[in-house]
PDB file of C-alpha atoms in Angstrom:
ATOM      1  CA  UNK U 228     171.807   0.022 178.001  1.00 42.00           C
ATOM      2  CA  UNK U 229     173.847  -1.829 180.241  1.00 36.00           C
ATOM      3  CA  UNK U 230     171.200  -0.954 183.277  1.00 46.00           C
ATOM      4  CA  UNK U 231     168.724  -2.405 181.529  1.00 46.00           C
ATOM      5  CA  UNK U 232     170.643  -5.512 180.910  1.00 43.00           C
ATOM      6  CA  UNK U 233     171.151  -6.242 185.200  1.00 44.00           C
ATOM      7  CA  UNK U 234     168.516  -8.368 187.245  1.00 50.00           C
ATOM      8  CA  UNK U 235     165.898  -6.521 188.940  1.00 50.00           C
ATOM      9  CA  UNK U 236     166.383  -6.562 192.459  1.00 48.00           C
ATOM     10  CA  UNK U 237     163.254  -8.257 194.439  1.00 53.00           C
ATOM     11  CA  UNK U 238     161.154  -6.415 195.072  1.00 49.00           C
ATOM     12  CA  UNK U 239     161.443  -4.753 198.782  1.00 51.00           C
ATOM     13  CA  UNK U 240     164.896  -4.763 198.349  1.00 56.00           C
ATOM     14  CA  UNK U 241     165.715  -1.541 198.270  1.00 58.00           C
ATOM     15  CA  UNK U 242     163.721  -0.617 201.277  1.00 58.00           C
ATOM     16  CA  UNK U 243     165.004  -3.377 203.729  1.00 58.00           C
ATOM     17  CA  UNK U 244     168.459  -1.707 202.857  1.00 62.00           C
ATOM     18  CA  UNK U 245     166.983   1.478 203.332  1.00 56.00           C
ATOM     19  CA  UNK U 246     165.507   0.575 206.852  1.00 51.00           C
ATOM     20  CA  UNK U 247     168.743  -1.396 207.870  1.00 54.00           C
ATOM     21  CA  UNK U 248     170.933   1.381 207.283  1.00 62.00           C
ATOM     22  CA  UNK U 249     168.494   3.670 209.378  1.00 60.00           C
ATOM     23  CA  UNK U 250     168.622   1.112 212.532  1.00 52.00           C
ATOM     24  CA  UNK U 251     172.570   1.791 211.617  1.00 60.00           C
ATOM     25  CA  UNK U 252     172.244   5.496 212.483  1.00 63.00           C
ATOM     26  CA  UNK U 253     170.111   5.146 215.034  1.00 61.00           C
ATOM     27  CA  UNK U 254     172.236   2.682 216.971  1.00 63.00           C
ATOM     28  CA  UNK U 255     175.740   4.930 216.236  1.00 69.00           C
ATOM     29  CA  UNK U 256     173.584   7.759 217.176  1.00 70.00           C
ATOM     30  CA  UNK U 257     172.125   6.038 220.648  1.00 77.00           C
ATOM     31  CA  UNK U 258     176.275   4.998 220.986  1.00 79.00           C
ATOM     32  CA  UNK U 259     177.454   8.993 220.674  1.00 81.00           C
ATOM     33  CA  UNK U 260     174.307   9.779 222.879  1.00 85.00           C
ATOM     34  CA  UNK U 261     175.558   7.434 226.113  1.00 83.00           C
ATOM     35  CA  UNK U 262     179.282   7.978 225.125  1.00 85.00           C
ATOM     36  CA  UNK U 263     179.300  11.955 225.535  1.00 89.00           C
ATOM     37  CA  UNK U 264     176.809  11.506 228.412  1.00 91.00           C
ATOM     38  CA  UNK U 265     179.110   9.203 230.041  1.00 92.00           C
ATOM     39  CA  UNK U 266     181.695  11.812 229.896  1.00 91.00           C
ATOM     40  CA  UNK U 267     179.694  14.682 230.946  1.00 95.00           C
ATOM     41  CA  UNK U 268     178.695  12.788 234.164  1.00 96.00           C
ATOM     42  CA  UNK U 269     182.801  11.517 234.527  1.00 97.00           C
ATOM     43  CA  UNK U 270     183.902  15.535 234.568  1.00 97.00           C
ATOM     44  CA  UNK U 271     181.253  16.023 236.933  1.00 97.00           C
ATOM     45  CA  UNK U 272     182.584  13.403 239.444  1.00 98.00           C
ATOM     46  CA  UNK U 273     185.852  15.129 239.325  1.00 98.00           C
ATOM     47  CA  UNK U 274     184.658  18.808 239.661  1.00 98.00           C
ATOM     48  CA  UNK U 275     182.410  17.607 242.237  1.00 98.00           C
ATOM     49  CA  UNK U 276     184.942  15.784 244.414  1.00 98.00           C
ATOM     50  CA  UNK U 277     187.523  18.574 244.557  1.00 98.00           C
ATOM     51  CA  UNK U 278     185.267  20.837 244.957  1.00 98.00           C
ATOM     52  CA  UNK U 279     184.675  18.893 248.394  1.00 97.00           C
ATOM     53  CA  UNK U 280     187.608  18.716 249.763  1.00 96.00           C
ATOM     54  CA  UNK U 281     188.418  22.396 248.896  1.00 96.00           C
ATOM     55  CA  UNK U 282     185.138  23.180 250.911  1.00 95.00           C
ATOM     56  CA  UNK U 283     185.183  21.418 253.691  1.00 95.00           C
ATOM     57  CA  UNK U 284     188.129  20.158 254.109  1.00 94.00           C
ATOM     58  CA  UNK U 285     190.251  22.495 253.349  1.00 94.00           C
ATOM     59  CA  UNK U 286     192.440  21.851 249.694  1.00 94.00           C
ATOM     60  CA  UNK U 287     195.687  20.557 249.012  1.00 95.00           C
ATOM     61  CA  UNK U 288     199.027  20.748 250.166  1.00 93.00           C
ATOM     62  CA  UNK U 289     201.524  17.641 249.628  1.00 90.00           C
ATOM     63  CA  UNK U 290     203.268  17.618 252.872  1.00 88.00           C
ATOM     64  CA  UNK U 291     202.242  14.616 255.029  1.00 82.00           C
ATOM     65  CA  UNK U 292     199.164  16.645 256.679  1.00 85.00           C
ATOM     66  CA  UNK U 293     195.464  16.245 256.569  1.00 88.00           C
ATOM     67  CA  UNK U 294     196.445  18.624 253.609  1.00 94.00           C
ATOM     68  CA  UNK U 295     197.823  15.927 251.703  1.00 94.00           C
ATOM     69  CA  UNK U 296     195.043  13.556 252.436  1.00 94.00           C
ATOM     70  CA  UNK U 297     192.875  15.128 250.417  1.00 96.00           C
ATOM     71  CA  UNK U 298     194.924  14.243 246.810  1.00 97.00           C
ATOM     72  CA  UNK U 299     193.520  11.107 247.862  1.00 97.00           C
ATOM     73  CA  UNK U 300     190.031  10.875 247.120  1.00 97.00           C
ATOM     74  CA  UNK U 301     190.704  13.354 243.999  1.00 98.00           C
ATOM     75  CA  UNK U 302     193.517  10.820 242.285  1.00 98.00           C
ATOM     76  CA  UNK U 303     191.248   7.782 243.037  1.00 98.00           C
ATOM     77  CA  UNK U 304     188.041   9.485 241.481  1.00 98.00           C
ATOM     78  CA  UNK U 305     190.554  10.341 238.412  1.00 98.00           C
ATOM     79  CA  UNK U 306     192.632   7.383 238.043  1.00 97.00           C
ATOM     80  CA  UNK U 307     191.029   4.284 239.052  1.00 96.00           C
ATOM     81  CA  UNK U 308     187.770   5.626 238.010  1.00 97.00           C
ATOM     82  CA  UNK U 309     187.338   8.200 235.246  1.00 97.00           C
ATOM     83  CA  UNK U 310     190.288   7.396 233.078  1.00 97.00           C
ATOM     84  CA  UNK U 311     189.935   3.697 233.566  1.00 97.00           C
ATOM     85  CA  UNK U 312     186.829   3.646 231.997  1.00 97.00           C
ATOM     86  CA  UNK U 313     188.105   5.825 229.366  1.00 95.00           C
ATOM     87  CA  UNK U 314     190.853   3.149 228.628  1.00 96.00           C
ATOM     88  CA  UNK U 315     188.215   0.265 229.044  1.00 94.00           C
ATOM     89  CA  UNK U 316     185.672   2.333 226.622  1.00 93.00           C
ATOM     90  CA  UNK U 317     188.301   2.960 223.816  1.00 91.00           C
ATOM     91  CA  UNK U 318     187.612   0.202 221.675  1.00 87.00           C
ATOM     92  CA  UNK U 319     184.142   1.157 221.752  1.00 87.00           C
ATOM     93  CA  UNK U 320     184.742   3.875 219.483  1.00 85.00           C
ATOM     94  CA  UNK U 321     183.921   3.251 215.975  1.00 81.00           C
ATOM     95  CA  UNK U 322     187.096   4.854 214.426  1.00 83.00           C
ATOM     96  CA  UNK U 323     188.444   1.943 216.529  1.00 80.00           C
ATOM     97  CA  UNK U 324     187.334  -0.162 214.241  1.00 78.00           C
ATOM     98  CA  UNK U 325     188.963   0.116 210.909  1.00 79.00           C
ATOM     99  CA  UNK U 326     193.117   0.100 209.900  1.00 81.00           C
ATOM    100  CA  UNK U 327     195.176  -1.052 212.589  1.00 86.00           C
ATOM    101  CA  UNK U 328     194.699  -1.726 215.618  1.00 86.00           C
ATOM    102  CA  UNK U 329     198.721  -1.424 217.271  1.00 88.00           C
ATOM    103  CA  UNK U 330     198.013   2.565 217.905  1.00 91.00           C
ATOM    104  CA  UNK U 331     194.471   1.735 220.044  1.00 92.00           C
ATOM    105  CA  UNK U 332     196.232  -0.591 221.685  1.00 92.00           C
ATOM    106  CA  UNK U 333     198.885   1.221 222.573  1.00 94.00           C
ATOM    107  CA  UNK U 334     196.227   4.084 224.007  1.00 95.00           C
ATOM    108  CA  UNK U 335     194.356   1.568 225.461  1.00 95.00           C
ATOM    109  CA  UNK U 336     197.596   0.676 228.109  1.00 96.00           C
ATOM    110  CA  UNK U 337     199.009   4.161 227.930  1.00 97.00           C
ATOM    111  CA  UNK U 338     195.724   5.170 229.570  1.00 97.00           C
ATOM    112  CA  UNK U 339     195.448   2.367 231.887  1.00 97.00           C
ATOM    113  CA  UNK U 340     199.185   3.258 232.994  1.00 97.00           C
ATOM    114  CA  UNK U 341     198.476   6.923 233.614  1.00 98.00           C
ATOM    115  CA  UNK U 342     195.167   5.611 235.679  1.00 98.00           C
ATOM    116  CA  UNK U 343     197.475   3.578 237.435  1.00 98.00           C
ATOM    117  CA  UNK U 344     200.487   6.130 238.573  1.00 98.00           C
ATOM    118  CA  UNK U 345     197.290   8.419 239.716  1.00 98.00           C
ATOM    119  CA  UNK U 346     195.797   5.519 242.331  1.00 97.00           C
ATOM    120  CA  UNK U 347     199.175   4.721 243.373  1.00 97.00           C
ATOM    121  CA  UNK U 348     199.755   8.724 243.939  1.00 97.00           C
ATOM    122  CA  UNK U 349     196.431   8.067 245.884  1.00 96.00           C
ATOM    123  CA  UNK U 350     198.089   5.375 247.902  1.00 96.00           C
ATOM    124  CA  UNK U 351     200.970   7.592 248.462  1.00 96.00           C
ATOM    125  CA  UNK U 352     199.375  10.323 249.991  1.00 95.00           C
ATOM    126  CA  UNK U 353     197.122   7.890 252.660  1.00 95.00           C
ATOM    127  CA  UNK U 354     200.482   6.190 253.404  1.00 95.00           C
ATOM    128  CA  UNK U 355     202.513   9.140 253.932  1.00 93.00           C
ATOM    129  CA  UNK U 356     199.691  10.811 256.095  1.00 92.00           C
ATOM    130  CA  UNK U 357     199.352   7.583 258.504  1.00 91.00           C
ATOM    131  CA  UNK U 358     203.064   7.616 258.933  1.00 90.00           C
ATOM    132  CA  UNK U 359     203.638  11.054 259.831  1.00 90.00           C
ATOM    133  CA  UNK U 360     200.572  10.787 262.668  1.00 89.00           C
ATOM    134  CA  UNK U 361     201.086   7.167 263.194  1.00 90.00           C
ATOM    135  CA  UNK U 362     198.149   6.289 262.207  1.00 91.00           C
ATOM    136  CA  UNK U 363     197.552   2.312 261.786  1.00 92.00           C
ATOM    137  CA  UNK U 364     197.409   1.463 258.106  1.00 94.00           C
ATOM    138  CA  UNK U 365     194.937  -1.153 256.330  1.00 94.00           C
ATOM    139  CA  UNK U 366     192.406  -1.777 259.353  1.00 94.00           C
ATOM    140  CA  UNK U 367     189.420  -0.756 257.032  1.00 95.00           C
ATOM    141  CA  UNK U 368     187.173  -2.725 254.569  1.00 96.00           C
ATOM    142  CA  UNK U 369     187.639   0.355 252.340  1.00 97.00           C
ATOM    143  CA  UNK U 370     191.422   0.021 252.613  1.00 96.00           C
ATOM    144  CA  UNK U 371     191.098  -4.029 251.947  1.00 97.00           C
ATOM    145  CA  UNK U 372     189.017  -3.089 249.043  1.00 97.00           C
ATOM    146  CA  UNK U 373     191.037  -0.947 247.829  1.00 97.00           C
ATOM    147  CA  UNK U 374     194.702  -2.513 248.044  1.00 97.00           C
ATOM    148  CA  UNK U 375     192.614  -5.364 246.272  1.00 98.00           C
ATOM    149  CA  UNK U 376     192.109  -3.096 243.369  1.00 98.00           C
ATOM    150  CA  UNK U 377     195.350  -1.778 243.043  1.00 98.00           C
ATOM    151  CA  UNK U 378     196.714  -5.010 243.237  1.00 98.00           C
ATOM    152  CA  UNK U 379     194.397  -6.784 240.504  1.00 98.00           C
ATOM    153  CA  UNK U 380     195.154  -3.498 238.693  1.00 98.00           C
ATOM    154  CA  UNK U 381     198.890  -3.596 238.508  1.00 97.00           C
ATOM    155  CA  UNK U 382     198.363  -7.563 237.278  1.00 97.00           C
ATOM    156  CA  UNK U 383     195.953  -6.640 234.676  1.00 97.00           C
ATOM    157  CA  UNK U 384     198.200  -4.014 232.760  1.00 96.00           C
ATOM    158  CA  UNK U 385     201.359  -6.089 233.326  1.00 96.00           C
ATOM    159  CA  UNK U 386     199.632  -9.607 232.158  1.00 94.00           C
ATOM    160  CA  UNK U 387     197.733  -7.138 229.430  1.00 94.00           C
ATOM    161  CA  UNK U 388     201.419  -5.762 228.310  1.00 94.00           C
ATOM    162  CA  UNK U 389     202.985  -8.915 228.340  1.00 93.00           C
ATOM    163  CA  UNK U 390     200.289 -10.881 226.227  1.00 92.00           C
ATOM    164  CA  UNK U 391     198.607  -8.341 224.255  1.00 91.00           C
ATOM    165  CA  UNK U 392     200.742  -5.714 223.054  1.00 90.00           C
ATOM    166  CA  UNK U 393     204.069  -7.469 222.959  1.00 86.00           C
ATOM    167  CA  UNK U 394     204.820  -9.104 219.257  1.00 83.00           C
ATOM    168  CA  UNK U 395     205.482 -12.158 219.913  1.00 83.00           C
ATOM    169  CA  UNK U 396     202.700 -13.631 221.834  1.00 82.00           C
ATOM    170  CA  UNK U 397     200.514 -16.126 219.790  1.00 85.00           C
ATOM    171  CA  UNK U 398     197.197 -15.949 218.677  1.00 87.00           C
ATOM    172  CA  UNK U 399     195.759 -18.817 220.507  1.00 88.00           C
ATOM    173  CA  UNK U 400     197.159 -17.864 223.616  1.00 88.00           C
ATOM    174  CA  UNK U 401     195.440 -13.843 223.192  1.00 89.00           C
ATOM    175  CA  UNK U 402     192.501 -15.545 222.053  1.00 89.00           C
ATOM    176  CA  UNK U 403     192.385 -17.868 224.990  1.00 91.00           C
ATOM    177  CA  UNK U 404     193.515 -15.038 227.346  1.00 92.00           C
ATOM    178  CA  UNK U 405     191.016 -12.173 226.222  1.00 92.00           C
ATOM    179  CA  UNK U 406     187.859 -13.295 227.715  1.00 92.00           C
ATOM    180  CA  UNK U 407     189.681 -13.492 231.432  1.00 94.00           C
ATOM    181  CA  UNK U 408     191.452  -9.993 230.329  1.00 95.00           C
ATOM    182  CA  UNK U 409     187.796  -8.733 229.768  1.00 93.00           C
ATOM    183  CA  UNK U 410     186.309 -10.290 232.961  1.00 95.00           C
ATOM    184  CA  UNK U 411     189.096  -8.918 235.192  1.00 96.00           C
ATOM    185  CA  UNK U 412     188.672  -5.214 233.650  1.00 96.00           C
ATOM    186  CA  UNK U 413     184.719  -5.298 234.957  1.00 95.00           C
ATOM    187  CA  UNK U 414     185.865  -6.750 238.199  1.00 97.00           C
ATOM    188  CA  UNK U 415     188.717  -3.704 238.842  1.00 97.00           C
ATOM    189  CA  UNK U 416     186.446  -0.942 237.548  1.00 97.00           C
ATOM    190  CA  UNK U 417     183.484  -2.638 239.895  1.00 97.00           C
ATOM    191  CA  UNK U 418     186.126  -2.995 242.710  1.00 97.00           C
ATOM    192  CA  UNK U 419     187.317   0.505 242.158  1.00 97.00           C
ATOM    193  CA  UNK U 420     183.508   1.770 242.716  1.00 97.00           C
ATOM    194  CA  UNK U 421     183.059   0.124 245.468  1.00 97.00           C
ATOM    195  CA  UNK U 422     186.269   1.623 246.796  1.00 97.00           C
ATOM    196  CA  UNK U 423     185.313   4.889 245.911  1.00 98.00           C
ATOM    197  CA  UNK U 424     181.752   4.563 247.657  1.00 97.00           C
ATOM    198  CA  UNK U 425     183.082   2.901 250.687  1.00 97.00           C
ATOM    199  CA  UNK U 426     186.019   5.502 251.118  1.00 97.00           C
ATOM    200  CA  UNK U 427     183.507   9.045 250.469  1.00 97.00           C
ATOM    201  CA  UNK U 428     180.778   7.005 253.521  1.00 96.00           C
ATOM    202  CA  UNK U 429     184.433   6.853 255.674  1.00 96.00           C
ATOM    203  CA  UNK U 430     185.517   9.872 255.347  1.00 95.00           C
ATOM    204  CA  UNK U 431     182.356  11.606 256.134  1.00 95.00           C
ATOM    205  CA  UNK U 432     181.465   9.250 259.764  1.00 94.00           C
ATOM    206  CA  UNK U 433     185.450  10.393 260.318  1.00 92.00           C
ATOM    207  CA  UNK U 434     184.512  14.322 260.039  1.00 91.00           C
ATOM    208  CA  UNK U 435     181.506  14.624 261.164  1.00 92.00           C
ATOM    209  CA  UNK U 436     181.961  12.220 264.293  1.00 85.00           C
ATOM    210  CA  UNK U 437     180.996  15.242 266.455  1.00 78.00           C
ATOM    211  CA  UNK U 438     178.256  16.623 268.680  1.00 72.00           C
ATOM    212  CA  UNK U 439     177.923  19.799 266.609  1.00 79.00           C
ATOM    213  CA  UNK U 440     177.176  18.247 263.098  1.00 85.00           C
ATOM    214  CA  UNK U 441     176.123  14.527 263.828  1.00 91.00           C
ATOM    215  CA  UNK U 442     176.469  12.315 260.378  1.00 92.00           C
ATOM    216  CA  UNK U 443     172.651  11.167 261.056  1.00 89.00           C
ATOM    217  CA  UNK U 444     171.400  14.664 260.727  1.00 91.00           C
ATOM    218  CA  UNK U 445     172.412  14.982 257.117  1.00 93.00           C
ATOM    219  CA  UNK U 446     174.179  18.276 257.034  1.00 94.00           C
ATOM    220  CA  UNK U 447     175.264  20.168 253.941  1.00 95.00           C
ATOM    221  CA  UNK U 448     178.393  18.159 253.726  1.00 95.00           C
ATOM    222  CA  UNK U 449     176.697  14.855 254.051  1.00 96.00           C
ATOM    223  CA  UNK U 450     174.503  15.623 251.599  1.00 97.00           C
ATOM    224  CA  UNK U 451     176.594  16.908 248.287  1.00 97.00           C
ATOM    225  CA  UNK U 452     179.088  13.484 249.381  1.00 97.00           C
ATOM    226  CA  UNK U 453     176.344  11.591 249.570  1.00 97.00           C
ATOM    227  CA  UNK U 454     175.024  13.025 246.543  1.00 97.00           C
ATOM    228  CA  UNK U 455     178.472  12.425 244.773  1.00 98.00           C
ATOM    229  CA  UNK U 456     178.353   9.187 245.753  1.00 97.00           C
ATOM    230  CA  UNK U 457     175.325   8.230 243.687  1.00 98.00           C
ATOM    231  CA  UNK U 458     177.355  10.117 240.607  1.00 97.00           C
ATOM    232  CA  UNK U 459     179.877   7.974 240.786  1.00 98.00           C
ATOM    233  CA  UNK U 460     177.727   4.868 241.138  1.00 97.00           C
ATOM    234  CA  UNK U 461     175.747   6.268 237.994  1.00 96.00           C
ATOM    235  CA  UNK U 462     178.764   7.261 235.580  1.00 97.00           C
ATOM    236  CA  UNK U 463     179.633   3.461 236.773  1.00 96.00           C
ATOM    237  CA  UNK U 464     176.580   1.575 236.077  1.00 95.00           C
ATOM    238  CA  UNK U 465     176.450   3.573 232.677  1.00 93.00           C
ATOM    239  CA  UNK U 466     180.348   2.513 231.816  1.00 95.00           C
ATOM    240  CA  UNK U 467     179.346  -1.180 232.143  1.00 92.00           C
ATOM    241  CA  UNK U 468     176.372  -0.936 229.936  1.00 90.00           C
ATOM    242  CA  UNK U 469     178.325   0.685 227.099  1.00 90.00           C
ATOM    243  CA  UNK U 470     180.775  -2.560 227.819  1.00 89.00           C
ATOM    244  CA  UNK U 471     178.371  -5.200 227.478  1.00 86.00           C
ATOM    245  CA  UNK U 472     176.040  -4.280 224.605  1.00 80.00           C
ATOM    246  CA  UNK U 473     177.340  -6.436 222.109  1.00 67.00           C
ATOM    247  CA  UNK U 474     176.168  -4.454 218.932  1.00 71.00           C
ATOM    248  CA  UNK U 475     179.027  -1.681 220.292  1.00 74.00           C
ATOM    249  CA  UNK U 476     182.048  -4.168 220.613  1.00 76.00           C
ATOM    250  CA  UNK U 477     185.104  -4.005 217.951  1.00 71.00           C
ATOM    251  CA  UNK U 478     183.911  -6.945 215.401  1.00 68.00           C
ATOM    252  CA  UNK U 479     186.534  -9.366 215.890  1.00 63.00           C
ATOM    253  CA  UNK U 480     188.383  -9.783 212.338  1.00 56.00           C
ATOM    254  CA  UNK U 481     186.945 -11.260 209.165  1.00 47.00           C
ATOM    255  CA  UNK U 482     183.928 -12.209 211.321  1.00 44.00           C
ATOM    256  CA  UNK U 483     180.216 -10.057 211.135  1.00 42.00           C
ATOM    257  CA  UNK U 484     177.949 -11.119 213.881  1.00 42.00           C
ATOM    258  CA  UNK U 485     174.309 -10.008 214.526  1.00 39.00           C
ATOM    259  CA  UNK U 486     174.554  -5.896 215.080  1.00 40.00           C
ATOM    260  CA  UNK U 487     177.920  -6.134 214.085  1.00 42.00           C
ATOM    261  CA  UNK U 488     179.637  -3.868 212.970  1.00 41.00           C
ATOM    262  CA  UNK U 489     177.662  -0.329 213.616  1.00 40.00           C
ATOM    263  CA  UNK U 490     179.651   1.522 210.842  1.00 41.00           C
ATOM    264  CA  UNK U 491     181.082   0.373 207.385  1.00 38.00           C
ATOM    265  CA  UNK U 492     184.586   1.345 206.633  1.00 36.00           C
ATOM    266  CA  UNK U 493     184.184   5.121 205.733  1.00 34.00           C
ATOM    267  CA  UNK U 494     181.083   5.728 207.303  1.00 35.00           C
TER     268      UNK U 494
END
């Protein structure tokens, strides 16, 4: 009785819902798709890059050798890389979205500070290596580049702490502050690839500086760095994109844009 009593709804109604709530799925399901890609192709950076150094150059030993050197590319890969994405990329996730948002922000810099103590671990183990065989220290674009990072870095999560996660900070001032916190996340992550790229090209015209297996030649070991190289480059281009589509963001409070949000609360 009381059905019959409602409006009708006009007619095509129903199936604009219907179709709007299939480009839903489809654009969560494209999200999952490039998230767990993303993360298959981050592992593989890691695997791949220790597995180099425990090839060719030996493995790991923390005692101010060549040895030692090799934590180096492995913590940078990991820290300044892999699990800075993964802090970046955490308010892409749609549970992100709904209750509140104090416990992703607290993962959000307890991820960026574990990224952090594993590039300065990196730093450590250069440092300690060029001391031990005197070896001159920041002479390289790789090492400028780097140093950069670390330093843009260390401001990032202390500005980010101080303005973002502390209580008494005010609105204005976060909502003035979050598109430069934002900008300066791409530029470390970009500055961190770079890094990354220019340190693997180094290290390989340092080992294979020799008659027996010229760099120009392409030998086995030039070829799998090389190769890891691109990986990195790849798992990087495909962090940004996830970044900038604007359909995947966290929808700013009491505000629905265009795409916005991708799930409804219990969806």
């Amino acid at each position: 009785m009381w059905d019959a009593l409602k409006p009708a709804e006009p007619a095509g109604t129903c199936d604009l819902r219907f179709f709007q709530e299939r480009l839903i799925r489809m654009a969560v399901g494209w999200f999952y798709l490039s998230f767990y890609s993303l993360w298959f192709l981050g592992l593989m950076c890691i695997i791949l890059t220790i597995y180099w150094v425990q090839l060719w150059h030996g493995g790991f030993a923390w005692d101010g050798t060549l040895l030692m050197f090799n934590y180096h590319p492995v913590f940078m890969v990991v820290g300044s890389v892999v699990l800075y994405s993964a802090a970046s990329l955490l308010y892409r996730l749609p549970q992100s979205w709904v209750g509140p948002k104090l416990p992703w922000k607290i993962g959000h810099a307890m991820l960026h500070l574990l990224a952090f103590i594993l590039t300065v671990l990196g730093l450590v183990a250069v440092f300690q290596l060029h001391r031990r065989s005197r070896i001159t220290n920041l002479y390289s674009l790789h090492s400028w580049l780097g140093i950069v990072t670390v330093f843009l870095f260390a401001c990032q999560w202390f500005l980010g702490f101080v303005v973002f996660l502390l209580p008494w900070m005010s609105v204005w001032l976060r909502s003035l502050l979050k598109p430069i916190h934002v900008f300066f996340g791409v530029v470390i992550l970009s500055l961190s690839i770079a890094s990354v790229i220019s340190g693997i090209n180094e290290k390989l015209f340092f080992s294979l500086n020799n008659a027996t297996q010229p760099y120009s030649n392409l030998p086995s070991e030039a070829i799998f760095a090389n190769s890891l190289g691109m990986l990195v480059v790849v798992f990087g281009l495909l962090v940004l994109y996830i970044l900038l589509v604007s359909s995947w963001k966290r929808p700013e409070t009491g505000i629905l844009t265009e795409g916005q949000p991708l799930l409804r609360d219990g969806e």
